[in-house]
Short mmCIF file of C-alpha atoms in Angstrom, two decimals:
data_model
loop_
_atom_site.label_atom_id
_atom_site.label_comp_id
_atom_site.label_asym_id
_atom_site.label_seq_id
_atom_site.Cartn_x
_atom_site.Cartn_y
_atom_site.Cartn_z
CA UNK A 1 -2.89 -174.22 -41.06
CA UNK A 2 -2.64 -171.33 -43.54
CA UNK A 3 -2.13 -167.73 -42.47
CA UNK A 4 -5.28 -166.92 -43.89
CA UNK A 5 -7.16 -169.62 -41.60
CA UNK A 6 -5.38 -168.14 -38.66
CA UNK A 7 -6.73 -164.40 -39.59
CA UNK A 8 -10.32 -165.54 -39.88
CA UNK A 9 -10.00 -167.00 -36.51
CA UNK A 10 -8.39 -163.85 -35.05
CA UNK A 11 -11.07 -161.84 -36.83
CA UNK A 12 -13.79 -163.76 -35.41
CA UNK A 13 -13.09 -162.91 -31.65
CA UNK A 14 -11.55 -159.70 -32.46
CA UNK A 15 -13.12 -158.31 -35.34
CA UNK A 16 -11.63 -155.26 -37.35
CA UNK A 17 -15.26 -153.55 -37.19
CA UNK A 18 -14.20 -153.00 -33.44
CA UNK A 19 -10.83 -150.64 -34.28
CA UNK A 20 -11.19 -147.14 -34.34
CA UNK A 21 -10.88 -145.21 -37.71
CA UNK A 22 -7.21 -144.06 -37.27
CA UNK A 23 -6.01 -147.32 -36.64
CA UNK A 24 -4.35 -150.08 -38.83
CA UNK A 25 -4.96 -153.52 -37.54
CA UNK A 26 -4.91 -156.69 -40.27
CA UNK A 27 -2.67 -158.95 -42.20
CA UNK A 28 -0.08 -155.90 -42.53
CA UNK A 29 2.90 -158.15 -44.49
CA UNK A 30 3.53 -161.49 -45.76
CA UNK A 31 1.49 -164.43 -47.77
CA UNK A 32 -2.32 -165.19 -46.83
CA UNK A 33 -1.77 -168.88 -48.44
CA UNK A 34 1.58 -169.31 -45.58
CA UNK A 35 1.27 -172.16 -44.10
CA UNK A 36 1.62 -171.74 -40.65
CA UNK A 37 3.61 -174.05 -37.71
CA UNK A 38 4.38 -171.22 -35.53
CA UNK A 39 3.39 -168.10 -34.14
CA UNK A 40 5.52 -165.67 -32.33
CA UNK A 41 3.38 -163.05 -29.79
CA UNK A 42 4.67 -159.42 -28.91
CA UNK A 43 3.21 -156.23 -28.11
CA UNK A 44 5.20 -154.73 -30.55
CA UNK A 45 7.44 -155.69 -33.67
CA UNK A 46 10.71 -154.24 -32.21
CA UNK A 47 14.53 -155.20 -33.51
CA UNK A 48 14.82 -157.46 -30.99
CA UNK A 49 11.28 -159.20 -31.60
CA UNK A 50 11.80 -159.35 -35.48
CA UNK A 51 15.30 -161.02 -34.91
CA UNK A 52 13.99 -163.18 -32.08
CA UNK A 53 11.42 -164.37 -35.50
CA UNK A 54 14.21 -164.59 -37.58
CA UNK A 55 16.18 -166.74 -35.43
CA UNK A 56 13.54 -168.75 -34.54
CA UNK A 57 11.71 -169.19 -37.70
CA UNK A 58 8.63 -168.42 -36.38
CA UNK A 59 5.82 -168.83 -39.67
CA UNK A 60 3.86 -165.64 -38.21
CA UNK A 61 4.03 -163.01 -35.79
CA UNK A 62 1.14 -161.11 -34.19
CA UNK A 63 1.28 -158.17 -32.20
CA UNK A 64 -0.66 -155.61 -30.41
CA UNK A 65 0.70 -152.51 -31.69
CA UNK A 66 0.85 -151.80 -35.55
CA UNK A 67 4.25 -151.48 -36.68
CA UNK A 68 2.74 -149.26 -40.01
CA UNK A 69 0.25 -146.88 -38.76
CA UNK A 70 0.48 -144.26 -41.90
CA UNK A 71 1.18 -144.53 -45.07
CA UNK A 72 5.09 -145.69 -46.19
CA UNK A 73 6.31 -143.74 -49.85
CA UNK A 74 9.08 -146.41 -50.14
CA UNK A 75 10.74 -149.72 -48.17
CA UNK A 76 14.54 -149.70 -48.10
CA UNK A 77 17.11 -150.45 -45.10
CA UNK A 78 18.00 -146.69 -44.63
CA UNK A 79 14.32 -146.89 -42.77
CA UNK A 80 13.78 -148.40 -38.94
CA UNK A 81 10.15 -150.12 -40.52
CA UNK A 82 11.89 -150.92 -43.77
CA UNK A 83 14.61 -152.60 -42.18
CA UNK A 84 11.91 -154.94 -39.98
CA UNK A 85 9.84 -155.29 -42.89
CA UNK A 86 12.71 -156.41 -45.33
CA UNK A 87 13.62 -158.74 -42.69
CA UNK A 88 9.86 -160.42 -42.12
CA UNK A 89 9.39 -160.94 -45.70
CA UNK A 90 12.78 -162.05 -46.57
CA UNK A 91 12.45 -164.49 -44.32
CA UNK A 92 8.32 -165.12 -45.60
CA UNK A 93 7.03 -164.58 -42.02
CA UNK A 94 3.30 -162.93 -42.42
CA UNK A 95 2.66 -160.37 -39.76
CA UNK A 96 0.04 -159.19 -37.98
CA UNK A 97 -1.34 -156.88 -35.66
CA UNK A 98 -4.57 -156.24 -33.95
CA UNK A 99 -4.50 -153.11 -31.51
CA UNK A 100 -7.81 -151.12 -31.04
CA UNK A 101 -10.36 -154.48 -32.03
CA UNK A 102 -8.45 -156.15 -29.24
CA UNK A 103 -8.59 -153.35 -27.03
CA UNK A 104 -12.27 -153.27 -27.37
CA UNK A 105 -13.12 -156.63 -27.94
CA UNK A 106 -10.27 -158.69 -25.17
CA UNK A 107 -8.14 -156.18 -23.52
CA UNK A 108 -10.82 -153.79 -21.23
CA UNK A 109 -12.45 -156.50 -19.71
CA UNK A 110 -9.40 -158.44 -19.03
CA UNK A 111 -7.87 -155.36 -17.44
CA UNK A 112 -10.32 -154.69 -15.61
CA UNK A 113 -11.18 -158.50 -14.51
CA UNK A 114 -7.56 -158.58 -12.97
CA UNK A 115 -8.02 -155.98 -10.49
CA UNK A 116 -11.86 -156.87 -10.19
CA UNK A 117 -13.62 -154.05 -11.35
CA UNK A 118 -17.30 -154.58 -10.35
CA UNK A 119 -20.16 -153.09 -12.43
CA UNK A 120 -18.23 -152.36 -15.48
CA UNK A 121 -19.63 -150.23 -18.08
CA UNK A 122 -17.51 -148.78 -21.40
CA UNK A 123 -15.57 -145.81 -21.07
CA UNK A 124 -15.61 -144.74 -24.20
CA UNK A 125 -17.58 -146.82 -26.80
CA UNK A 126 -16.28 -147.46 -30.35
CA UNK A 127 -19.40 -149.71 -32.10
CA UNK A 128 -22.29 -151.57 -30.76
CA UNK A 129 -21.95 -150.73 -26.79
CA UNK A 130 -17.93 -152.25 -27.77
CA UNK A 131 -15.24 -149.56 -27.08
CA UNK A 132 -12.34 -148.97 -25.04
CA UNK A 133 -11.38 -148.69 -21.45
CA UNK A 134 -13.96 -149.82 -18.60
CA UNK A 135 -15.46 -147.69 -15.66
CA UNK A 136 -16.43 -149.28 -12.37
CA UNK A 137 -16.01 -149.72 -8.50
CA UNK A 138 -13.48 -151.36 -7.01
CA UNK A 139 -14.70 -154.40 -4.21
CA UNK A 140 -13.91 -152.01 -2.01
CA UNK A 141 -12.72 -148.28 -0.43
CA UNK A 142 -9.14 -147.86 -0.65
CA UNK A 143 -6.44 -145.29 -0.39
CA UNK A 144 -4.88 -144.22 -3.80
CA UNK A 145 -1.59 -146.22 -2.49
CA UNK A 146 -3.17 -149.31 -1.47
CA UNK A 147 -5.29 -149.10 -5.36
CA UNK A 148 -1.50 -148.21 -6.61
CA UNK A 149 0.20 -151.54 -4.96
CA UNK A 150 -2.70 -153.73 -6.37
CA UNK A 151 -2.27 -152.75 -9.68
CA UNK A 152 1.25 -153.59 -9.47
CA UNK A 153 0.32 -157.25 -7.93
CA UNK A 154 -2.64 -157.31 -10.54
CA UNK A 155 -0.29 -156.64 -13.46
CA UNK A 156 2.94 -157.71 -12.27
CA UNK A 157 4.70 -154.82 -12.67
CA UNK A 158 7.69 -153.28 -10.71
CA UNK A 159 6.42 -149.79 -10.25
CA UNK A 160 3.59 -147.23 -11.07
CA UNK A 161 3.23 -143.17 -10.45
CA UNK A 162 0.38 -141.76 -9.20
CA UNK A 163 -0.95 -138.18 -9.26
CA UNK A 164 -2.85 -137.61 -5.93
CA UNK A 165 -2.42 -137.57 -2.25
CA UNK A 166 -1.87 -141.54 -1.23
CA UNK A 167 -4.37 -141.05 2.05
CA UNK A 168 -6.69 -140.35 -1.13
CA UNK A 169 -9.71 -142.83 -0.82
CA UNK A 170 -10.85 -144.36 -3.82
CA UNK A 171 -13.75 -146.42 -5.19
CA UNK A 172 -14.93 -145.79 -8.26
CA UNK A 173 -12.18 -146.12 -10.75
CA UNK A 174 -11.52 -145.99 -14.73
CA UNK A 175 -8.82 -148.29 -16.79
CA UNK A 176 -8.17 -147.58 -19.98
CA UNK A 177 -4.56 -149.92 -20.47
CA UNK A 178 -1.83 -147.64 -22.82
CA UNK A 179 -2.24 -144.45 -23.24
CA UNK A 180 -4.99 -142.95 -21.57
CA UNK A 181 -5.18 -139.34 -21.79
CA UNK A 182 -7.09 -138.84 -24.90
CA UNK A 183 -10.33 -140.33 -22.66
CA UNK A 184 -9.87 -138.54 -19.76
CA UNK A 185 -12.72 -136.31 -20.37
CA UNK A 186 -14.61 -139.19 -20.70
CA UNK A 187 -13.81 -140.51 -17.05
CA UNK A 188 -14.31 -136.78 -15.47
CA UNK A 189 -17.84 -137.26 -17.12
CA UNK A 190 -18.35 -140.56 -14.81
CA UNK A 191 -17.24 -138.50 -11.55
CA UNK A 192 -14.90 -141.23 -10.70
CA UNK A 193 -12.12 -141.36 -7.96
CA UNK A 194 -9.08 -142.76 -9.86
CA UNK A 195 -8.14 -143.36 -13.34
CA UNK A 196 -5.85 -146.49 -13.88
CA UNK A 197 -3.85 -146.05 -17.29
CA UNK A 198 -0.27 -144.95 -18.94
CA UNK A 199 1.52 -142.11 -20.21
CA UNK A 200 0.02 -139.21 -18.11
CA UNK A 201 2.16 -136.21 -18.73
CA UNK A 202 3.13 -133.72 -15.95
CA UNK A 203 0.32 -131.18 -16.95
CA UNK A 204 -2.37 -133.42 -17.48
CA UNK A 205 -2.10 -135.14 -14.13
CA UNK A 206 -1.79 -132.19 -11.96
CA UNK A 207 -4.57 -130.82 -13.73
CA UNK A 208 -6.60 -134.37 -13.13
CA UNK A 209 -6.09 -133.88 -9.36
CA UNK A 210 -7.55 -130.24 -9.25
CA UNK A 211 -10.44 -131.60 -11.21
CA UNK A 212 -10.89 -134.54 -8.36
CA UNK A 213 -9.68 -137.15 -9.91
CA UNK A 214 -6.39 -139.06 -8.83
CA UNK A 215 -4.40 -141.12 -11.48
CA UNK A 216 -2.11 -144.24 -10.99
CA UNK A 217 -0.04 -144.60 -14.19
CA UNK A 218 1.03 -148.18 -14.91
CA UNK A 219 3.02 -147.29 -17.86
CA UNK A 220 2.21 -147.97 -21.43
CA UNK A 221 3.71 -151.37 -21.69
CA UNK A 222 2.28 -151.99 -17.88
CA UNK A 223 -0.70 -153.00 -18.66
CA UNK A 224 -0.99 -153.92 -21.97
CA UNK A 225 1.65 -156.96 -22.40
CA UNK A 226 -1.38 -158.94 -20.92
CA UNK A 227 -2.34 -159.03 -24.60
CA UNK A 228 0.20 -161.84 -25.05
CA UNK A 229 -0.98 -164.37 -23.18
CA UNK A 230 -4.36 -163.61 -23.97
CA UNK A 231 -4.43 -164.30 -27.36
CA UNK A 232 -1.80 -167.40 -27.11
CA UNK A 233 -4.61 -168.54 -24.79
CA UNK A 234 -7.48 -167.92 -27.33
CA UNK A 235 -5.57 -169.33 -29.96
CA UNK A 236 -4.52 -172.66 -28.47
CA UNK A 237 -8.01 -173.31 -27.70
CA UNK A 238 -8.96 -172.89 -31.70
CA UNK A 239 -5.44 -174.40 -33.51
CA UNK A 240 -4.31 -177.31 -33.72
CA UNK A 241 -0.65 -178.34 -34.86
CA UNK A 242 0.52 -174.78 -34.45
CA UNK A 243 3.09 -173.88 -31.67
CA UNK A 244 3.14 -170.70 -30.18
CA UNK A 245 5.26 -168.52 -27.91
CA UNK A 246 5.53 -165.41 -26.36
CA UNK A 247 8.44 -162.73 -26.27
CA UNK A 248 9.33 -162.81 -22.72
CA UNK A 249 7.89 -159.73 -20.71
CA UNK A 250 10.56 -157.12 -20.68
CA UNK A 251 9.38 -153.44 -19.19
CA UNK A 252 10.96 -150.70 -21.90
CA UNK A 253 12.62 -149.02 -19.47
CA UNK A 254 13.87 -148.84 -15.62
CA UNK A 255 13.33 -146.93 -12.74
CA UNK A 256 17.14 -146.26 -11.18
#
């Protein structure tokens, strides 16, 4: 199946309409008219993910995160992105990435399916009642640790930090997976308990929990590297004759 094919299929579900102005989601290097055996997911086009391509010849890779999000003057190997970008096209792989679309259009309800979020509405809407994060209840009162250890079994991660006494109870919660404070006015609005979500910084969660609202944060990569077997999911159910794999989940960093 050609690249092109593949992108119209991607499109479909996730549409571009769906990603927020700022963003850069697409066909972002390689040939439309590829013809495509195998597709390589990752949440985001690292070294080790473009080598892992190389090595493996993989036809196309997809990610969540963009690896070009402005504009590039010039592509040599004295740049990080020119390096990766050299190395996908010298090796014709087409690459592709679909962030805020699939954040709006896959990732909030999946997120907030997984820890059962009941009565869902959007947090913050991008197009047509579409947008990011999800607000809700949770199936029932809970302190802020017991909400904290089942987003760790919900997400399968190792660890999370929460702002907030633990004894805290919760029931009305907010998840907005990555990086969450740029809508947490948005989730004051909704009065709710606890905010699940990544990369709080020291001032903005202490100044969450004087405001009333506790935060669990599951890291950026917590939550979001659900977007890989998502979308191998989706697209195994629309391609045939294509293989496709996903980088292994491997947390960014470790808590010693």
């Amino acid at each position: 199946m050609r690249c092109s094919e593949i992108c119209t299929l991607l499109e479909r579900e996730y549409s571009p309409e769906y990603a927020c102005d700022w963003d850069n989601v697409g066909l972002l290097a390689g040939r439309r008219d590829k013809e495509v055996r195998t597709i390589l997911l990752a949440l985001d086009a690292t070294d080790e993910v473009v080598r892992m391509a190389v090595e493996q010849k993989t036809d196309m890779l997809i990610t969540h995160h963009p690896m070009i999000f402005s504009a590039m003057k010039r592509i040599t190997d004295e740049d990080m992105n020119g390096r990766r970008l050299i190395a996908l096209i010298q090796n014709d792989i087409s690459y592709y990435a679909m962030h805020t679309n699939y954040d709006a259009r896959g990732m909030a309800d999946l997120a907030a399916g997984l820890i059962n979020l009941q009565e869902c509405t959007v947090l913050e809407e991008i197009k047509d009642g579409e947008g990011i994060g999800r607000v809700g209840v949770l199936p029932e009162s809970m302190t802020l640790a017991e909400c904290a250890r089942l987003v760790k079994k919900a997400y399968d991660i190792p660890n999370v930090k929460i702002f907030g006494a633990p004894e805290t109870a919760v029931h009305s919660a907010a998840i907005c997976p990555g990086a969450g404070k740029s809508t947490l006015k948005e989730v004051l609005k909704f009065g709710c308990d606890v905010y699940i979500t990544g990369d709080i910084d020291h001032h903005t969660g202490i100044d969450a929990v004087d405001q009333g609202l506790c935060i669990i944060d599951a890291g950026h990569y917590g939550i979001e590297h659900i977007f890989m077997k998502d979308v191998k999911d989706y697209l195994e159910k629309v391609l045939v004759g294509v293989h496709m794999d996903c980088v292994p989940a491997k947390h960014p960093f470790i808590v010693i």
